[in-house]
Short mmCIF file of C-alpha atoms in Angstrom, two decimals:
data_model
loop_
_atom_site.label_atom_id
_atom_site.label_comp_id
_atom_site.label_asym_id
_atom_site.label_seq_id
_atom_site.Cartn_x
_atom_site.Cartn_y
_atom_site.Cartn_z
CA MET A 1279 12.15 -16.56 37.42
CA SER A 1280 8.81 -15.58 38.98
CA GLY A 1281 10.30 -12.30 40.23
CA PHE A 1282 11.68 -11.56 36.77
CA LEU A 1283 8.30 -12.23 35.14
CA LEU A 1284 6.45 -10.11 37.70
CA ASN A 1285 8.85 -7.21 37.14
CA ARG A 1286 8.51 -7.38 33.34
CA LEU A 1287 4.72 -7.73 33.58
CA SER A 1288 4.38 -4.70 35.85
CA GLN A 1289 6.54 -2.65 33.48
CA SER A 1290 4.34 -3.72 30.57
CA VAL A 1291 1.15 -2.69 32.38
CA VAL A 1292 2.60 0.73 33.25
CA LEU A 1293 3.70 1.21 29.63
CA LEU A 1294 0.22 0.36 28.33
CA VAL A 1295 -1.37 2.85 30.75
CA ILE A 1296 1.01 5.60 29.62
CA VAL A 1297 0.34 4.85 25.94
CA SER A 1298 -3.43 4.87 26.51
CA ILE A 1299 -3.31 8.21 28.36
CA ILE A 1300 -1.22 9.89 25.66
CA GLY A 1301 -3.31 8.44 22.81
CA PHE A 1302 -6.64 9.33 24.44
CA THR A 1303 -5.49 12.88 25.20
CA VAL A 1304 -4.08 13.56 21.74
CA LEU A 1305 -7.18 12.23 19.94
CA ASN A 1306 -9.56 14.27 22.07
CA LEU A 1307 -7.52 17.48 21.74
CA MET A 1308 -7.36 17.30 17.95
CA PRO A 1309 -9.30 20.05 16.09
CA GLY A 1310 -12.99 19.19 16.16
CA GLY A 1311 -12.51 16.36 18.64
CA PRO A 1312 -14.38 13.06 18.39
CA LEU A 1313 -17.43 14.81 16.90
CA ALA A 1314 -15.54 16.38 13.99
CA GLN A 1315 -17.22 14.10 11.42
CA PHE A 1316 -20.71 14.92 12.65
CA GLY A 1317 -19.98 18.65 12.37
CA LEU A 1318 -19.45 18.24 8.62
CA ASP A 1319 -23.08 17.19 8.14
CA PRO A 1320 -24.96 20.24 6.81
CA GLY A 1321 -28.10 19.00 8.56
CA MET A 1322 -26.45 19.08 11.99
CA THR A 1323 -26.96 22.24 13.99
CA GLN A 1324 -24.83 23.37 16.90
CA LYS A 1325 -27.56 22.27 19.30
CA ASP A 1326 -27.57 18.81 17.70
CA VAL A 1327 -23.81 18.54 18.18
CA GLU A 1328 -24.09 19.65 21.81
CA ARG A 1329 -26.89 17.16 22.45
CA LEU A 1330 -24.84 14.37 20.87
CA ALA A 1331 -21.83 15.35 23.01
CA THR A 1332 -24.03 15.12 26.11
CA GLN A 1333 -25.37 11.71 25.10
CA LEU A 1334 -21.85 10.37 24.52
CA GLY A 1335 -20.47 11.97 27.68
CA LEU A 1336 -18.02 14.13 25.73
CA ASN A 1337 -18.92 17.29 27.64
CA ARG A 1338 -17.35 15.96 30.83
CA PRO A 1339 -13.78 16.72 31.95
CA LEU A 1340 -11.20 14.81 29.93
CA TRP A 1341 -9.84 12.84 32.88
CA ILE A 1342 -13.32 11.58 33.75
CA GLN A 1343 -13.85 10.55 30.11
CA TYR A 1344 -10.56 8.64 30.21
CA LEU A 1345 -11.37 6.82 33.44
CA ASP A 1346 -14.79 5.85 32.10
CA TRP A 1347 -13.27 4.63 28.82
CA ALA A 1348 -10.52 2.69 30.64
CA TRP A 1349 -13.01 1.04 32.99
CA ARG A 1350 -15.22 -0.06 30.10
CA LEU A 1351 -12.11 -1.28 28.26
CA LEU A 1352 -11.17 -3.51 31.20
CA GLN A 1353 -14.70 -4.95 31.13
CA GLY A 1354 -14.36 -5.84 27.45
CA ASP A 1355 -16.35 -2.91 26.09
CA TRP A 1356 -14.05 -1.15 23.63
CA GLY A 1357 -16.80 1.13 22.34
CA HIS A 1358 -18.69 1.24 19.06
CA SER A 1359 -17.75 2.58 15.65
CA PHE A 1360 -19.16 5.97 14.65
CA ARG A 1361 -19.43 4.69 11.11
CA ASP A 1362 -21.86 1.78 11.45
CA GLY A 1363 -22.29 1.23 15.19
CA SER A 1364 -20.39 -2.07 15.17
CA SER A 1365 -18.35 -3.11 18.20
CA VAL A 1366 -14.75 -1.91 17.98
CA LEU A 1367 -13.50 -5.41 18.80
CA ALA A 1368 -15.66 -6.82 15.99
CA VAL A 1369 -14.28 -4.25 13.54
CA ILE A 1370 -10.68 -5.04 14.54
CA GLY A 1371 -11.40 -8.77 14.40
CA ARG A 1372 -12.54 -8.51 10.77
CA HIS A 1373 -9.15 -7.05 9.79
CA LEU A 1374 -6.87 -8.82 12.27
CA LEU A 1375 -6.30 -12.01 10.28
CA ALA A 1376 -5.17 -10.10 7.19
CA THR A 1377 -2.57 -8.13 9.15
CA LEU A 1378 -1.31 -11.14 11.09
CA LEU A 1379 -0.98 -13.10 7.85
CA LEU A 1380 1.00 -10.31 6.20
CA MET A 1381 3.15 -9.59 9.27
CA GLY A 1382 3.77 -13.26 10.04
CA THR A 1383 4.85 -14.10 6.50
CA SER A 1384 7.09 -11.06 6.09
CA THR A 1385 8.66 -11.52 9.54
CA ALA A 1386 9.44 -15.21 8.98
CA PHE A 1387 10.97 -14.40 5.59
CA ALA A 1388 12.98 -11.48 7.01
CA ILE A 1389 14.37 -13.53 9.90
CA ALA A 1390 15.31 -16.53 7.76
CA VAL A 1391 16.88 -14.59 4.88
CA GLY A 1392 18.39 -11.84 7.06
CA ALA A 1393 20.01 -14.35 9.42
CA TRP A 1394 21.46 -16.35 6.51
CA ILE A 1395 22.87 -13.23 4.85
CA GLY A 1396 24.34 -12.01 8.15
CA ILE A 1397 25.98 -15.34 8.99
CA ARG A 1398 27.40 -15.77 5.50
CA GLY A 1399 28.63 -12.17 5.47
CA ALA A 1400 30.42 -12.72 8.79
CA THR A 1401 32.02 -16.02 7.74
CA HIS A 1402 33.06 -14.53 4.37
CA ARG A 1403 34.06 -11.10 5.60
CA TYR A 1404 35.19 -8.57 2.98
CA SER A 1405 34.21 -10.91 0.16
CA LEU A 1406 32.15 -9.84 -2.85
CA PHE A 1407 29.05 -11.31 -1.17
CA ASP A 1408 29.69 -9.27 1.99
CA TYR A 1409 30.14 -6.04 0.05
CA CYS A 1410 26.99 -6.66 -2.01
CA ALA A 1411 25.00 -7.47 1.14
CA THR A 1412 26.19 -4.25 2.79
CA VAL A 1413 25.31 -2.11 -0.22
CA GLY A 1414 21.93 -3.84 -0.59
CA ALA A 1415 21.13 -3.26 3.09
CA MET A 1416 21.97 0.44 2.82
CA VAL A 1417 19.73 0.79 -0.23
CA ALA A 1418 16.85 -1.06 1.45
CA LEU A 1419 17.14 1.12 4.55
CA SER A 1420 17.31 4.35 2.54
CA VAL A 1421 14.37 3.86 0.17
CA PRO A 1422 10.77 4.30 1.47
CA THR A 1423 8.59 1.19 1.65
CA PHE A 1424 5.89 2.65 -0.60
CA TRP A 1425 8.46 3.22 -3.35
CA PHE A 1426 9.42 -0.47 -3.29
CA GLY A 1427 5.73 -1.30 -3.44
CA LEU A 1428 5.07 0.89 -6.47
CA ILE A 1429 8.16 -0.42 -8.28
CA GLY A 1430 7.11 -3.99 -7.49
CA ILE A 1431 3.64 -3.40 -8.91
CA TYR A 1432 5.08 -1.80 -12.03
CA ILE A 1433 7.59 -4.60 -12.73
CA PHE A 1434 5.91 -7.78 -11.51
CA THR A 1435 2.29 -6.86 -12.22
CA LEU A 1436 2.13 -4.41 -15.12
CA LYS A 1437 5.20 -5.60 -17.06
CA LEU A 1438 5.53 -9.30 -16.21
CA GLY A 1439 2.02 -10.10 -14.99
CA TRP A 1440 3.31 -12.55 -12.40
CA VAL A 1441 1.37 -11.38 -9.33
CA PRO A 1442 -1.79 -9.32 -8.62
CA ALA A 1443 -1.47 -5.59 -7.95
CA GLY A 1444 -3.49 -5.64 -4.75
CA ASN A 1445 -6.30 -6.97 -2.56
CA MET A 1446 -6.19 -10.15 -0.48
CA TYR A 1447 -7.99 -12.51 -2.86
CA THR A 1448 -9.78 -12.67 -6.18
CA ILE A 1449 -13.54 -12.21 -5.92
CA GLY A 1450 -15.20 -15.53 -6.68
CA ASP A 1451 -12.06 -17.56 -5.97
CA GLY A 1452 -10.75 -17.34 -2.42
CA SER A 1453 -8.73 -20.57 -2.58
CA VAL A 1454 -5.54 -21.04 -0.57
CA LEU A 1455 -3.39 -20.71 -3.68
CA ASP A 1456 -5.20 -17.49 -4.58
CA TYR A 1457 -4.50 -16.06 -1.11
CA LEU A 1458 -0.83 -17.02 -1.41
CA HIS A 1459 -0.65 -15.52 -4.89
CA HIS A 1460 -1.89 -12.17 -3.55
CA LEU A 1461 0.37 -12.40 -0.49
CA ILE A 1462 3.68 -12.76 -2.34
CA LEU A 1463 4.36 -9.17 -3.40
CA PRO A 1464 3.19 -7.26 -0.29
CA SER A 1465 4.98 -9.64 2.08
CA LEU A 1466 8.23 -9.36 0.11
CA VAL A 1467 8.00 -5.56 0.03
CA LEU A 1468 7.26 -5.38 3.77
CA SER A 1469 10.16 -7.72 4.59
CA LEU A 1470 12.84 -5.90 2.56
CA VAL A 1471 13.77 -3.34 5.21
CA HIS A 1472 13.70 -5.96 7.96
CA VAL A 1473 15.94 -8.31 5.96
CA ALA A 1474 18.46 -5.47 5.81
CA ILE A 1475 18.22 -4.82 9.57
CA TRP A 1476 18.45 -8.51 10.50
CA SER A 1477 21.40 -9.14 8.20
CA ARG A 1478 23.39 -6.25 9.70
CA TYR A 1479 22.69 -7.22 13.30
CA MET A 1480 23.28 -10.91 12.60
CA ARG A 1481 26.60 -10.19 10.91
CA THR A 1482 27.78 -8.16 13.91
CA ALA A 1483 26.56 -10.76 16.42
CA THR A 1484 28.20 -13.59 14.48
CA LEU A 1485 31.52 -11.75 14.25
CA ASP A 1486 31.38 -11.13 17.99
CA ALA A 1487 30.69 -14.81 18.68
CA LEU A 1488 33.51 -15.90 16.37
CA SER A 1489 35.99 -13.86 18.40
CA GLN A 1490 35.07 -15.48 21.72
CA ASP A 1491 37.39 -17.82 23.62
CA PHE A 1492 35.08 -20.83 23.34
CA VAL A 1493 35.42 -20.71 19.55
CA LYS A 1494 39.21 -20.60 19.82
CA THR A 1495 39.11 -23.53 22.23
CA ALA A 1496 36.91 -25.55 19.89
CA ARG A 1497 39.29 -24.88 16.99
CA ALA A 1498 42.25 -25.92 19.13
CA LYS A 1499 40.48 -29.22 19.81
CA GLY A 1500 40.16 -29.82 16.07
CA VAL A 1501 36.39 -29.25 15.81
CA SER A 1502 35.37 -28.55 12.22
CA GLU A 1503 34.39 -25.01 11.25
CA ARG A 1504 30.91 -26.15 10.23
CA ARG A 1505 30.30 -27.75 13.62
CA ILE A 1506 31.65 -24.69 15.43
CA LEU A 1507 29.37 -22.46 13.42
CA LEU A 1508 26.21 -24.53 13.91
CA LYS A 1509 26.75 -25.62 17.51
CA HIS A 1510 28.52 -22.68 19.14
CA VAL A 1511 28.36 -19.53 17.04
CA VAL A 1512 24.79 -19.42 15.69
CA GLY A 1513 23.17 -20.14 19.06
CA ASN A 1514 25.06 -17.33 20.79
CA ALA A 1515 24.54 -14.92 17.90
CA LEU A 1516 20.79 -15.51 17.94
CA LEU A 1517 20.38 -14.36 21.56
CA PRO A 1518 20.42 -10.61 20.77
CA MET A 1519 18.31 -11.32 17.70
CA ILE A 1520 15.45 -12.51 19.93
CA THR A 1521 15.37 -9.09 21.57
CA LEU A 1522 15.57 -7.45 18.16
CA ALA A 1523 12.54 -9.45 17.00
CA GLY A 1524 10.45 -7.97 19.81
CA MET A 1525 11.76 -4.47 19.16
CA GLN A 1526 10.93 -4.77 15.45
CA LEU A 1527 7.18 -5.13 16.06
CA PRO A 1528 6.47 -1.36 16.03
CA SER A 1529 8.32 -0.89 12.73
CA ILE A 1530 6.59 -3.94 11.26
CA LEU A 1531 3.19 -2.48 12.18
CA THR A 1532 4.19 0.88 10.69
CA GLY A 1533 5.43 -0.79 7.52
CA ALA A 1534 2.25 -2.84 7.35
CA LEU A 1535 0.22 0.39 7.41
CA VAL A 1536 2.06 1.71 4.35
CA THR A 1537 2.17 -1.65 2.56
CA GLU A 1538 -1.53 -2.34 3.16
CA THR A 1539 -2.36 1.08 1.70
CA VAL A 1540 -0.24 0.55 -1.42
CA PHE A 1541 -1.61 -2.95 -2.06
CA THR A 1542 -5.17 -2.25 -0.79
CA TRP A 1543 -4.65 -5.07 1.71
CA PRO A 1544 -7.65 -5.20 4.09
CA GLY A 1545 -5.67 -5.21 7.34
CA MET A 1546 -5.51 -3.07 10.46
CA GLY A 1547 -3.15 -0.52 8.87
CA ARG A 1548 -5.62 0.33 6.15
CA LEU A 1549 -8.44 0.31 8.71
CA PHE A 1550 -6.47 2.81 10.80
CA LEU A 1551 -6.12 5.26 7.90
CA ASP A 1552 -9.78 4.86 6.90
CA SER A 1553 -10.88 5.43 10.50
CA LEU A 1554 -8.72 8.54 10.79
CA GLY A 1555 -10.23 9.93 7.59
CA TYR A 1556 -13.73 9.28 8.92
CA SER A 1557 -12.83 10.59 12.41
CA ASP A 1558 -13.97 7.25 13.82
CA TYR A 1559 -12.19 7.85 17.12
CA PRO A 1560 -13.40 4.73 18.99
CA VAL A 1561 -11.89 2.49 16.28
CA VAL A 1562 -8.69 4.58 16.11
CA MET A 1563 -8.27 4.36 19.88
CA GLY A 1564 -9.03 0.65 19.83
CA LEU A 1565 -6.41 0.07 17.13
CA LEU A 1566 -3.87 2.12 19.09
CA ILE A 1567 -4.38 0.06 22.25
CA PHE A 1568 -4.50 -3.24 20.36
CA SER A 1569 -1.24 -2.41 18.55
CA ALA A 1570 0.38 -1.37 21.84
CA ILE A 1571 -0.68 -4.69 23.38
CA LEU A 1572 0.88 -6.59 20.45
CA VAL A 1573 4.14 -4.66 20.78
CA VAL A 1574 4.35 -5.05 24.57
CA LEU A 1575 3.41 -8.72 24.33
CA GLY A 1576 6.08 -9.30 21.67
CA ASN A 1577 8.77 -7.70 23.82
CA LEU A 1578 7.57 -9.60 26.90
CA ILE A 1579 7.74 -12.94 25.07
CA ALA A 1580 11.22 -12.05 23.76
CA ASP A 1581 12.37 -11.25 27.33
CA ILE A 1582 10.96 -14.54 28.62
CA ILE A 1583 12.68 -16.54 25.87
CA ILE A 1584 16.01 -14.84 26.52
CA ALA A 1585 15.69 -15.30 30.29
CA THR A 1586 14.93 -18.98 29.73
CA VAL A 1587 17.91 -19.48 27.42
CA ASP A 1588 20.34 -17.27 29.36
CA PRO A 1589 19.90 -17.40 33.19
CA ARG A 1590 22.23 -14.40 33.57
CA ILE A 1591 19.45 -12.13 32.32
CA ARG A 1592 16.91 -13.02 35.02
CA LEU A 1593 19.55 -13.23 37.75
CA GLY A 1594 20.82 -9.77 36.87
#
């Protein structure tokens, strides 16, 4: 097990280094570079821009800039925002809870509902429920997330008045119920696509488990279908779903970016877009690395869980 963990950990570190190199290079080679926002100030002369580049070390070769940035990153110094001079970690920290709350709620809902739909679709194959689930999944996968968000606001906010149109809480309230009230619509919109993905994968995994010899043996022994499903089928079908959960993190983060923009949710996705618009490169780079760490960590945890449940993975 230790060898397996060391191998996965080394792969994760290499992946993070590659992501950081690509992200750092792309951001610095964009038109205008990190000082693009300062160049828009009519009071800034070319000499002022050059002096600022010298002070920030941006006139050095790109590989030296990267090594300096990476070394400071390892020491806990992620840089400071161009906008207000705040620490990048502090800026991310102010928006982290909102994103984790939205992602956690939508992911839990998507896993629970998607798994139930997939299992029921597999056990009632070619039924009306199965056909409706298939059509619904295709629709959810075909329609953009922002469209679902706008339709949800139009129906449930403007027409029915059931939920707020945006923001994380009502100014002057901030109670738990108020937070939950604001969370309902964006979390449901964000989870729609992932419910469709989970239901399709879970249906396939359940059908595969139902065709295995151990299920036939259990039926031959007179074990009830309910017990076979709960004790033998679901556990085996969930194994590939653990891997899928880790792989879904990038798409969840991407969906959160769109959803947070539609619902003005103060999370990291909205912060990323605002920072790009302001050319706040230290914050953009910090968000890129932080998101990469979340994705790699999610996949690493999924691998560890699978290796713990199924020894064949770590022995292979």
